[in-house]
Amino acid sequence: MMRRNIPVTMLISSEYPLSMQVDDVAGRMILDKLKSNGLTVRTGIDAVAFEGDGNVREAHLSDGSILPCDRVIVGKGVRPAVGFIPTDRIPVDLGVLVNTNLQTGIPGIYAAGDVAECTDRVRQRPWINAIWPEAVMQGRIAGMNMAGRPVSYPGSLGRNVIRIFDLNVMTAGIVNPENDGPYQTFSRIQPRIPVYRKFVLKDNRLVGFILINRIETGGNLVSLIQRQLPLTDSDMGLLKTI
Ligand SMILES: Cc1cc2nc3c(=O)[nH]c(=O)nc-3n(C[C@H](O)[C@H](O)[C@H](O)COP(=O)(O)OP(=O)(O)OC[C@H]3O[C@@H](n4cnc5c(N)ncnc54)[C@H](O)[C@@H]3O)c2cc1C
């Protein structure tokens, strides 16, 4: 829309974009990139109502102000459509709860994809990672179990690659660990290039990362998380040079 010279205002509840996928350092780099390319961004604010007569004319915001507009695009995350499921018989949390064979609480009924709440590999608790590769893998594994071959799903891993103007952003796993948790993090920023790296480890294993620009090594890092191999001193040395 900006390329068509349509003025755009982005409203974000949090203090920076993609707050579920990046930390505050990466978030502010993304915010600066959006603003420096001419986007008006307002943080810490929500649209609470839209007014119009057939067409939207204004958005009412949580600080009491009114923003005139004639188009609204809503991008507020993913929530499974579980309204049709009899929750008295099939346990549902945010999504349909499944065991490691992707079977729901009722024998013979399976769930896979965005609707299924499986174990997250690095969080080790039920989680929805609503991305295509996990949906594909879950579909295959649910299918094999339905066909009588018992196969376990190793758990899902959230990951995301996005290009914001000329900023390449790749993230995976846990990127905002609790301060008092069992995690170790190290990060490096080179603001002028700009490059940013953050690695999160637990028990000497990689459980999450953020890469801003020069993201070519991201696939190997995802594989390291998935395989949960303990890192040697030389692996750690390599991580620090990425
Ligand atoms: C804007 C957007 C961008 C995305 N980009 C990426 C990306 O870059 N990379 C990535 O990995 N993933 C991406 N995803 C996520 C990816 O599309 C999903 O993970 C994937 O489509 C999940 O597949 P699925 O089959 O589980 O669900 P869906 O593709 O949502 O399919 C579910 C189907 O079930 C139908 N349905 C729902 N309720 C009922 C009902 N009661 N009866 C009958 N049918 C019903 C729906 O109409 C739909 O056709 C993106 C998603 C969105 C919305």
Coordinates of C-alpha atoms and ligand atoms in Angstrom, one line a residue:
M1 CA 0.0 0.0 0.0
M2 CA 2.9 2.4 0.8
R3 CA 4.3 1.6 -2.7
R4 CA 1.0 2.8 -4.1
N5 CA 1.4 6.0 -2.1
I6 CA -1.4 5.1 0.3
P7 CA -0.6 6.4 3.7
V8 CA -0.6 3.6 6.3
T9 CA -0.7 3.7 10.0
M10 CA 0.2 0.5 11.9
L11 CA -1.2 0.1 15.4
I12 CA 0.6 -2.3 17.7
S13 CA -0.5 -3.3 21.2
S14 CA 3.1 -4.1 22.3
E15 CA 6.0 -1.7 22.3
Y16 CA 7.5 -3.2 19.1
P17 CA 6.3 -5.4 16.2
L18 CA 6.4 -9.2 16.3
S19 CA 6.6 -9.3 20.0
M20 CA 5.9 -13.1 20.1
Q21 CA 8.8 -13.8 17.8
V22 CA 11.6 -11.4 18.6
D23 CA 13.0 -9.7 21.7
D24 CA 13.1 -6.0 22.4
V25 CA 16.4 -5.4 20.6
A26 CA 15.3 -7.0 17.4
G27 CA 11.9 -5.5 17.8
R28 CA 13.3 -2.0 17.9
M29 CA 15.4 -2.6 14.8
I30 CA 12.3 -3.7 13.0
L31 CA 10.4 -0.7 14.3
D32 CA 13.1 1.7 13.1
K33 CA 13.2 0.0 9.7
L34 CA 9.4 0.4 9.3
K35 CA 9.5 4.1 10.4
S36 CA 12.5 5.0 8.3
N37 CA 10.7 3.7 5.3
G38 CA 7.8 6.1 5.9
L39 CA 5.3 3.9 7.8
T40 CA 3.5 5.6 10.7
V41 CA 3.7 3.2 13.6
R42 CA 1.9 3.7 16.9
T43 CA 2.9 1.3 19.7
G44 CA 1.2 0.4 23.0
I45 CA -2.2 1.1 21.5
D46 CA -5.2 -0.9 20.2
A47 CA -8.2 -0.3 18.0
V48 CA -11.3 -0.7 20.2
A49 CA -14.0 0.0 17.6
F50 CA -14.6 0.9 14.0
E51 CA -17.2 3.3 12.8
G52 CA -18.7 3.9 9.3
D53 CA -21.8 3.6 7.2
G54 CA -21.3 0.6 5.0
N55 CA -17.6 1.5 4.7
V56 CA -15.3 2.0 7.6
R57 CA -14.5 5.7 8.2
E58 CA -12.7 5.8 11.5
A59 CA -11.0 3.7 14.1
H60 CA -11.4 4.4 17.8
L61 CA -8.3 3.8 19.7
S62 CA -7.6 2.7 23.3
D63 CA -6.1 6.2 24.2
G64 CA -9.5 7.8 23.3
S65 CA -8.2 9.2 20.0
I66 CA -9.9 8.7 16.6
L67 CA -8.0 7.7 13.4
P68 CA -9.7 8.5 10.1
C69 CA -9.3 5.5 7.7
D70 CA -11.0 3.8 4.8
R71 CA -9.3 0.4 4.9
V72 CA -8.6 -1.9 7.9
I73 CA -6.2 -4.9 7.8
V74 CA -6.2 -7.0 11.0
G75 CA -3.2 -9.3 11.7
K76 CA -3.5 -10.5 15.3
G77 CA -2.0 -14.0 15.4
V78 CA -3.6 -17.4 15.0
R79 CA -6.4 -19.0 16.9
P80 CA -7.7 -22.5 16.0
A81 CA -11.3 -22.8 14.9
V82 CA -12.4 -25.3 17.5
G83 CA -16.1 -24.1 17.9
F84 CA -17.5 -27.2 16.2
I85 CA -15.7 -29.6 18.5
P86 CA -17.8 -31.2 21.4
T87 CA -15.5 -30.2 24.2
D88 CA -17.3 -32.3 26.7
R89 CA -15.9 -35.3 24.9
I90 CA -12.7 -34.1 23.1
P91 CA -10.4 -32.2 25.4
V92 CA -9.6 -28.7 24.0
D93 CA -7.3 -26.1 25.4
L94 CA -6.4 -23.4 22.9
G95 CA -6.3 -26.1 20.3
V96 CA -7.3 -29.8 20.3
L97 CA -5.1 -31.6 22.8
V98 CA -3.3 -34.6 21.3
N99 CA -0.8 -37.2 22.6
T100 CA 2.5 -38.1 21.0
N101 CA 0.7 -40.2 18.3
L102 CA -1.5 -37.1 17.6
Q103 CA -4.5 -38.9 18.9
T104 CA -7.2 -36.8 20.7
G105 CA -8.8 -37.8 24.0
I106 CA -11.0 -40.2 22.0
P107 CA -9.4 -43.3 20.6
G108 CA -9.5 -43.3 16.8
I109 CA -9.9 -39.6 16.5
Y110 CA -6.7 -37.7 15.5
A111 CA -5.8 -34.0 15.0
A112 CA -3.0 -32.4 13.0
G113 CA -2.0 -28.9 11.9
D114 CA -2.9 -25.5 13.2
V115 CA -5.9 -27.0 15.2
A116 CA -3.7 -29.4 17.2
E117 CA -2.0 -28.5 20.4
C118 CA 1.0 -30.8 20.7
T119 CA 4.1 -30.7 22.8
D120 CA 6.6 -27.9 21.9
R121 CA 10.1 -29.5 21.6
V122 CA 11.9 -26.9 23.5
R123 CA 9.3 -25.7 26.0
Q124 CA 8.3 -29.3 26.7
R125 CA 4.7 -28.4 27.2
P126 CA 1.5 -28.2 25.1
W127 CA 1.8 -25.4 22.6
I128 CA 0.5 -24.5 19.1
N129 CA 3.2 -23.7 16.5
A130 CA 0.9 -22.9 13.6
I131 CA 3.3 -23.2 10.7
W132 CA 3.2 -25.1 7.5
P133 CA 6.1 -27.6 7.9
E134 CA 4.7 -28.7 11.3
A135 CA 1.2 -29.1 9.8
V136 CA 2.7 -31.3 7.0
M137 CA 4.7 -33.5 9.4
Q138 CA 1.7 -33.8 11.8
G139 CA -0.6 -34.8 8.9
R140 CA 1.8 -37.5 7.8
I141 CA 2.3 -38.9 11.3
A142 CA -1.4 -38.8 12.2
G143 CA -2.1 -40.6 8.9
M144 CA 0.5 -43.3 9.7
N145 CA -1.1 -43.8 13.2
M146 CA -4.6 -43.9 11.7
A147 CA -3.4 -46.6 9.3
G148 CA -2.1 -48.7 12.1
R149 CA 1.6 -47.9 12.2
P150 CA 2.4 -46.4 15.6
V151 CA 4.7 -43.4 15.0
S152 CA 5.6 -40.7 17.6
Y153 CA 5.7 -37.0 16.7
P154 CA 8.9 -35.5 18.2
G155 CA 7.1 -32.2 19.1
S156 CA 6.8 -29.0 17.2
L157 CA 9.2 -26.1 16.9
G158 CA 8.1 -22.6 16.2
R159 CA 10.2 -20.7 13.6
N160 CA 9.7 -17.7 11.4
V161 CA 11.5 -16.1 8.5
I162 CA 10.4 -12.6 7.4
R163 CA 11.8 -9.8 5.2
I164 CA 11.0 -6.3 6.3
F165 CA 12.2 -4.0 3.6
D166 CA 15.9 -4.9 3.5
L167 CA 16.0 -6.5 6.9
N168 CA 16.0 -10.3 7.0
V169 CA 14.8 -11.7 10.2
M170 CA 14.9 -15.4 11.3
T171 CA 13.8 -16.7 14.7
A172 CA 13.2 -20.1 16.2
G173 CA 12.3 -21.7 19.5
I174 CA 12.5 -19.7 22.8
V175 CA 13.7 -16.1 22.2
N176 CA 12.5 -14.4 25.3
P177 CA 13.4 -16.8 28.2
E178 CA 12.3 -15.9 31.7
N179 CA 15.2 -14.2 33.6
D180 CA 15.1 -16.6 36.5
G181 CA 14.7 -19.7 34.4
P182 CA 17.3 -22.3 33.6
Y183 CA 18.4 -20.5 30.4
Q184 CA 21.7 -19.0 29.3
T185 CA 21.7 -16.4 26.6
F186 CA 24.3 -14.6 24.6
S187 CA 23.9 -11.9 22.0
R188 CA 25.9 -9.7 19.7
I189 CA 24.9 -6.6 17.8
Q190 CA 26.6 -4.7 15.0
P191 CA 24.2 -1.7 14.6
R192 CA 25.9 -0.2 11.5
I193 CA 25.6 -3.3 9.2
P194 CA 23.1 -4.0 10.9
V195 CA 23.5 -7.5 12.3
Y196 CA 22.0 -8.9 15.5
R197 CA 22.3 -12.4 17.0
K198 CA 20.8 -13.9 20.1
F199 CA 21.2 -17.5 21.2
V200 CA 19.3 -19.2 24.0
L201 CA 20.7 -22.3 25.6
K202 CA 19.3 -24.7 28.2
D203 CA 21.5 -27.5 29.7
N204 CA 24.1 -26.7 27.1
R205 CA 21.7 -27.3 24.2
L206 CA 20.4 -24.6 21.8
V207 CA 16.7 -23.9 22.4
G208 CA 16.2 -20.7 20.4
F209 CA 17.8 -18.0 18.4
I210 CA 17.2 -14.7 16.6
L211 CA 19.2 -13.7 13.5
I212 CA 18.9 -10.3 11.9
N213 CA 20.5 -10.2 8.5
R214 CA 23.1 -12.8 7.3
I215 CA 20.5 -15.5 8.1
E216 CA 22.1 -18.2 5.9
T217 CA 23.1 -20.4 8.8
G218 CA 19.6 -20.4 10.2
G219 CA 18.7 -23.8 8.7
N220 CA 21.6 -25.5 10.5
L221 CA 20.6 -23.8 13.7
V222 CA 17.1 -25.1 13.4
S223 CA 18.5 -28.5 12.9
L224 CA 20.7 -28.1 16.1
I225 CA 17.6 -27.2 18.1
Q226 CA 15.6 -30.1 16.6
R227 CA 18.3 -32.7 17.4
Q228 CA 19.0 -31.2 20.9
L229 CA 22.7 -32.2 20.6
P230 CA 24.9 -31.0 23.5
L231 CA 27.2 -28.3 22.4
T232 CA 31.0 -28.6 22.7
D233 CA 33.3 -25.7 23.4
S234 CA 34.2 -25.5 19.8
D235 CA 30.5 -25.4 18.8
M236 CA 30.0 -22.5 21.2
G237 CA 33.0 -20.8 19.6
L238 CA 31.4 -21.3 16.2
L239 CA 28.1 -19.9 17.4
K240 CA 29.8 -16.8 18.6
T241 CA 31.3 -16.2 15.1
I242 CA 28.0 -16.6 13.2
Ligands
LIG1 C1 -1.4 -14.9 6.3 C2 -0.7 -16.2 6.7 C3 0.6 -16.4 6.3 C4 1.3 -17.6 6.6 N1 2.6 -17.7 6.3 C5 3.2 -18.8 6.6 C6 4.6 -19.0 6.2 O1 5.2 -18.1 5.6 N2 5.2 -20.1 6.5 C7 4.6 -21.1 7.2 O2 5.2 -22.2 7.5 N3 3.3 -21.0 7.6 C8 2.6 -19.9 7.3 N4 1.3 -19.7 7.6 C9 0.6 -20.8 8.4 C10 0.2 -22.0 7.5 O3 -0.6 -21.4 6.5 C11 -0.6 -23.0 8.3 O4 0.3 -23.5 9.3 C12 -1.1 -24.1 7.5 O5 -2.0 -23.7 6.5 C13 -1.9 -25.1 8.4 O6 -2.5 -26.1 7.7 P1 -3.8 -26.8 8.3 O7 -4.2 -27.8 7.2 O8 -3.6 -27.2 9.7 O9 -4.9 -25.6 8.4 P2 -5.6 -24.7 7.3 O10 -4.7 -24.5 6.1 O11 -6.1 -23.5 8.0 O12 -6.8 -25.6 6.8 C14 -7.9 -25.9 7.6 C15 -9.1 -26.0 6.7 O13 -10.2 -26.5 7.5 C16 -11.4 -25.8 7.1 N5 -12.3 -25.8 8.2 C17 -12.3 -25.1 9.3 N6 -13.4 -25.5 10.1 C18 -14.1 -26.4 9.4 C19 -15.3 -27.1 9.7 N7 -16.0 -27.0 10.8 N8 -15.7 -28.0 8.8 C20 -15.0 -28.2 7.6 N9 -13.9 -27.5 7.3 C21 -13.4 -26.6 8.2 C22 -10.9 -24.4 6.8 O14 -11.8 -23.7 5.9 C23 -9.5 -24.7 6.1 O15 -9.7 -24.9 4.7 C24 0.6 -18.6 7.3 C25 -0.8 -18.4 7.7 C26 -1.4 -17.3 7.3 C27 -2.9 -17.1 7.7

